[in-house]
Short mmCIF file of C-alpha atoms in Angstrom, two decimals:
data_model
loop_
_atom_site.label_atom_id
_atom_site.label_comp_id
_atom_site.label_asym_id
_atom_site.label_seq_id
_atom_site.Cartn_x
_atom_site.Cartn_y
_atom_site.Cartn_z
CA MET A 1 32.83 -31.02 29.28
CA SER A 2 33.60 -30.49 25.60
CA SER A 3 33.86 -27.01 24.16
CA ALA A 4 30.81 -27.74 21.99
CA GLY A 5 28.80 -28.69 25.07
CA SER A 6 29.99 -25.57 26.86
CA ARG A 7 28.90 -23.38 23.96
CA GLU A 8 25.48 -25.10 23.90
CA GLN A 9 25.02 -24.53 27.62
CA THR A 10 26.02 -20.87 27.26
CA SER A 11 23.60 -20.45 24.35
CA HIS A 12 20.70 -21.90 26.35
CA SER A 13 21.49 -19.87 29.45
CA ARG A 14 21.92 -16.55 27.61
CA PRO A 15 18.71 -14.48 28.07
CA ARG A 16 16.89 -13.48 24.91
CA ARG A 17 17.04 -9.77 24.15
CA ARG A 18 13.71 -8.11 24.77
CA LEU A 19 12.36 -6.32 21.74
CA SER A 20 11.58 -2.63 21.97
CA ARG A 21 7.98 -1.60 21.41
CA GLU A 22 8.83 -0.45 17.87
CA GLU A 23 10.62 -3.71 17.09
CA ARG A 24 7.73 -5.76 18.47
CA HIS A 25 5.24 -3.73 16.44
CA ARG A 26 7.29 -4.37 13.32
CA GLN A 27 7.48 -8.08 14.09
CA LEU A 28 3.72 -8.32 14.60
CA LEU A 29 2.97 -6.56 11.31
CA ASP A 30 5.42 -8.79 9.44
CA VAL A 31 3.82 -11.92 10.89
CA ALA A 32 0.35 -10.56 10.08
CA TRP A 33 1.29 -10.00 6.42
CA ARG A 34 2.72 -13.51 6.27
CA LEU A 35 -0.40 -15.03 7.77
CA ILE A 36 -2.63 -13.27 5.26
CA GLY A 37 -0.40 -14.38 2.40
CA GLU A 38 -0.39 -18.01 3.50
CA GLU A 39 -3.88 -18.47 4.91
CA GLY A 40 -6.01 -15.50 3.81
CA THR A 41 -7.43 -12.53 5.68
CA GLU A 42 -10.09 -14.65 7.40
CA ALA A 43 -7.36 -16.51 9.30
CA LEU A 44 -5.96 -13.31 10.78
CA THR A 45 -7.15 -12.96 14.37
CA LEU A 46 -5.36 -11.38 17.30
CA GLY A 47 -5.13 -14.77 18.97
CA ARG A 48 -3.64 -16.40 15.89
CA LEU A 49 -1.20 -13.51 15.49
CA ALA A 50 -0.09 -13.91 19.12
CA GLU A 51 0.45 -17.63 18.61
CA GLN A 52 2.46 -17.19 15.43
CA SER A 53 4.52 -14.36 16.95
CA ALA A 54 5.29 -16.36 20.12
CA VAL A 55 3.84 -13.69 22.40
CA THR A 56 0.86 -13.56 24.73
CA LYS A 57 -2.51 -12.21 23.59
CA PRO A 58 -2.27 -9.11 25.84
CA VAL A 59 0.85 -8.03 23.90
CA VAL A 60 -1.05 -8.08 20.62
CA TYR A 61 -4.08 -6.35 22.15
CA ASP A 62 -1.80 -3.67 23.55
CA HIS A 63 -0.50 -2.87 20.06
CA PHE A 64 -3.75 -3.01 18.06
CA GLY A 65 -6.68 -3.16 20.44
CA THR A 66 -8.97 -5.02 18.06
CA ARG A 67 -8.83 -6.93 14.79
CA SER A 68 -10.11 -3.80 13.09
CA GLY A 69 -7.19 -1.89 14.58
CA LEU A 70 -4.80 -4.47 13.16
CA LEU A 71 -6.36 -4.26 9.69
CA ALA A 72 -6.21 -0.48 9.82
CA ALA A 73 -2.52 -0.61 10.74
CA LEU A 74 -1.81 -2.96 7.82
CA TYR A 75 -3.65 -0.75 5.34
CA ARG A 76 -1.97 2.42 6.60
CA GLU A 77 1.42 0.75 6.22
CA PHE A 78 0.59 -0.23 2.65
CA ASP A 79 -0.65 3.29 1.91
CA ALA A 80 2.48 4.90 3.39
CA ARG A 81 4.71 2.60 1.33
CA GLN A 82 2.77 3.43 -1.82
CA ASN A 83 2.97 7.18 -1.18
CA ALA A 84 6.71 7.07 -0.43
CA LEU A 85 7.37 5.10 -3.61
CA MET A 86 5.35 7.51 -5.74
CA ASP A 87 6.73 10.68 -4.14
CA ALA A 88 10.32 9.58 -4.69
CA ALA A 89 9.62 8.62 -8.29
CA LEU A 90 7.80 11.90 -9.01
CA GLN A 91 10.76 13.91 -7.76
CA ALA A 92 13.06 12.03 -10.14
CA SER A 93 10.67 12.03 -13.12
CA GLU A 94 10.66 14.24 -16.21
CA PRO A 95 8.31 17.25 -15.82
CA THR A 96 6.03 16.09 -18.64
CA LEU A 97 2.60 14.55 -18.72
CA ALA A 98 4.08 11.29 -20.00
CA GLY A 99 6.70 11.29 -17.24
CA ARG A 100 4.21 11.96 -14.46
CA ALA A 101 1.61 9.53 -15.81
CA ALA A 102 4.22 6.79 -16.09
CA VAL A 103 5.28 7.33 -12.48
CA ILE A 104 1.73 7.22 -11.12
CA ALA A 105 0.89 4.10 -13.13
CA SER A 106 4.09 2.24 -12.29
CA SER A 107 4.10 3.21 -8.62
CA TYR A 108 0.55 2.07 -8.02
CA VAL A 109 0.83 -1.23 -9.87
CA ASP A 110 4.30 -2.05 -8.54
CA CYS A 111 3.33 -1.39 -4.92
CA VAL A 112 0.33 -3.72 -5.14
CA LEU A 113 2.47 -6.40 -6.76
CA LEU A 114 5.19 -5.92 -4.14
CA GLN A 115 2.65 -6.56 -1.39
CA GLY A 116 1.26 -9.54 -3.28
CA ARG A 117 -2.17 -11.06 -2.88
CA GLU A 118 -2.40 -9.94 0.74
CA ILE A 119 -3.55 -6.37 0.13
CA PRO A 120 -6.77 -7.22 -1.80
CA GLY A 121 -7.87 -9.29 1.20
CA VAL A 122 -7.13 -6.43 3.59
CA ILE A 123 -9.04 -3.95 1.42
CA ALA A 124 -12.00 -6.32 1.20
CA ALA A 125 -11.99 -6.64 5.00
CA LEU A 126 -11.98 -2.84 5.36
CA ALA A 127 -15.33 -2.68 3.57
CA GLY A 128 -16.94 -4.59 6.43
CA SER A 129 -16.65 -1.73 8.91
CA PRO A 130 -17.75 1.93 8.54
CA GLU A 131 -14.74 3.02 10.59
CA LEU A 132 -12.31 1.08 8.41
CA GLU A 133 -14.06 2.24 5.26
CA ARG A 134 -13.50 5.84 6.37
CA ILE A 135 -9.79 5.14 6.84
CA LYS A 136 -9.59 3.70 3.33
CA ARG A 137 -11.49 6.67 1.88
CA ASP A 138 -9.23 9.16 3.68
CA CYS A 139 -6.16 7.43 2.22
CA GLU A 140 -7.74 7.40 -1.24
CA THR A 141 -8.59 11.10 -1.00
CA ALA A 142 -5.00 11.92 -0.07
CA PHE A 143 -3.74 9.84 -3.02
CA ILE A 144 -6.16 11.61 -5.37
CA GLU A 145 -4.88 14.99 -4.18
CA ARG A 146 -1.27 13.92 -4.82
CA CYS A 147 -2.21 12.96 -8.36
CA ARG A 148 -4.14 16.20 -8.88
CA ILE A 149 -1.11 18.27 -7.90
CA ALA A 150 1.26 16.21 -10.05
CA LEU A 151 -0.96 16.39 -13.15
CA ALA A 152 -2.43 19.90 -12.85
CA PRO A 153 0.38 21.65 -14.83
CA PHE A 154 -0.59 19.62 -17.91
CA ALA A 155 -4.29 20.44 -17.87
CA GLY A 156 -3.78 23.81 -19.56
CA THR A 157 -5.61 26.58 -17.72
CA GLY A 158 -8.16 24.10 -16.41
CA ALA A 159 -8.04 21.78 -13.41
CA VAL A 160 -7.97 18.01 -13.45
CA ALA A 161 -11.58 16.96 -12.89
CA SER A 162 -12.34 15.14 -9.65
CA ALA A 163 -14.57 12.66 -11.49
CA GLY A 164 -11.68 11.75 -13.76
CA LEU A 165 -9.31 11.28 -10.84
CA TRP A 166 -11.71 8.93 -9.05
CA ALA A 167 -12.21 7.01 -12.28
CA MET A 168 -8.43 6.75 -12.57
CA LEU A 169 -8.23 5.34 -9.04
CA GLY A 170 -10.88 2.75 -9.82
CA ALA A 171 -8.95 1.71 -12.92
CA ALA A 172 -5.71 1.58 -10.92
CA GLU A 173 -7.22 -0.76 -8.33
CA ALA A 174 -8.84 -3.04 -10.90
CA LEU A 175 -5.77 -3.28 -13.13
CA SER A 176 -3.37 -3.81 -10.23
CA TYR A 177 -5.39 -6.62 -8.73
CA ALA A 178 -5.85 -8.23 -12.14
CA ALA A 179 -2.06 -8.22 -12.43
CA ALA A 180 -1.68 -9.56 -8.88
CA THR A 181 -3.92 -12.52 -9.74
CA ALA A 182 -2.18 -13.07 -13.12
CA GLU A 183 -5.28 -12.19 -15.14
CA ILE A 184 -3.07 -9.74 -17.03
CA THR A 185 0.64 -8.96 -16.94
CA ALA A 186 2.17 -6.19 -14.88
CA ALA A 187 3.26 -4.45 -18.08
CA GLN A 188 -0.30 -4.54 -19.42
CA ALA A 189 -1.60 -3.06 -16.18
CA ARG A 190 0.95 -0.24 -16.23
CA ASP A 191 0.40 0.54 -19.91
CA GLU A 192 -3.38 0.63 -19.63
CA LEU A 193 -3.28 2.81 -16.52
CA PHE A 194 -0.80 5.15 -18.22
CA GLU A 195 -3.16 5.59 -21.18
CA THR A 196 -6.08 6.16 -18.81
CA ILE A 197 -4.21 8.92 -16.98
CA VAL A 198 -3.10 10.68 -20.16
CA ALA A 199 -6.62 10.57 -21.61
CA MET A 200 -8.08 11.87 -18.34
CA VAL A 201 -5.77 14.88 -18.30
CA ALA A 202 -6.49 15.55 -21.96
CA ARG A 203 -10.22 15.69 -21.22
CA SER A 204 -9.56 18.15 -18.39
CA ALA A 205 -7.68 20.59 -20.63
CA PRO A 206 -9.58 23.45 -22.33
CA ARG A 207 -10.62 22.61 -25.88
CA HIS A 208 -8.67 25.49 -27.39
CA THR A 209 -5.54 24.26 -25.62
CA LEU A 210 -6.02 20.80 -27.03
CA GLY A 211 -6.48 22.23 -30.50
CA ARG A 212 -3.09 23.93 -30.38
CA ARG A 213 -1.51 20.77 -28.92
CA HIS A 214 -0.12 22.54 -25.88
CA ILE A 215 -0.11 19.37 -23.80
CA THR A 216 3.42 17.97 -23.61
CA LEU A 217 3.53 14.21 -23.95
#
């Protein structure tokens, strides 16, 4: 037998390494993101995920339970990535309103663009279930609180208004998805969101503080 044939036989006879639970979970999420990107959120079922991941359906059900559980896991992963990106950038940013606003704007837009067109489909699917909608709202509330803490030092003696922060989040979502679908450029999305954040903080500052120009830009 030739050496090439011997190597081929050895390769076929060598058992495949079994993935750990964490590795399998990672593989399933990666395949799920790919499926959404290629075929849309509607195509993502637990059966389809099992087929594309070359595992049995019980394996997928063991990790996610239901399709809603899978969508929740995808959204939580996106949210965790977004928070990690923003937290790291905030720590390295200049302690000015302009510095913090630029970080929030860039982090939000860049994370959506990094995920691509998949995340809008996941978010749309979340709206179809009260349980999933609560998960999304909890993540949004945590993001709002991060922004409130980061921007509060530049609101004078006042606090950043909750209404303004929620309006900022709405603008962030709309601008990011417009950039993801090429309706506008990423730079336009970042710049517009930056201006929105700065204006929001300015409105939250006491009028006498604004008059003396105590906000550092």
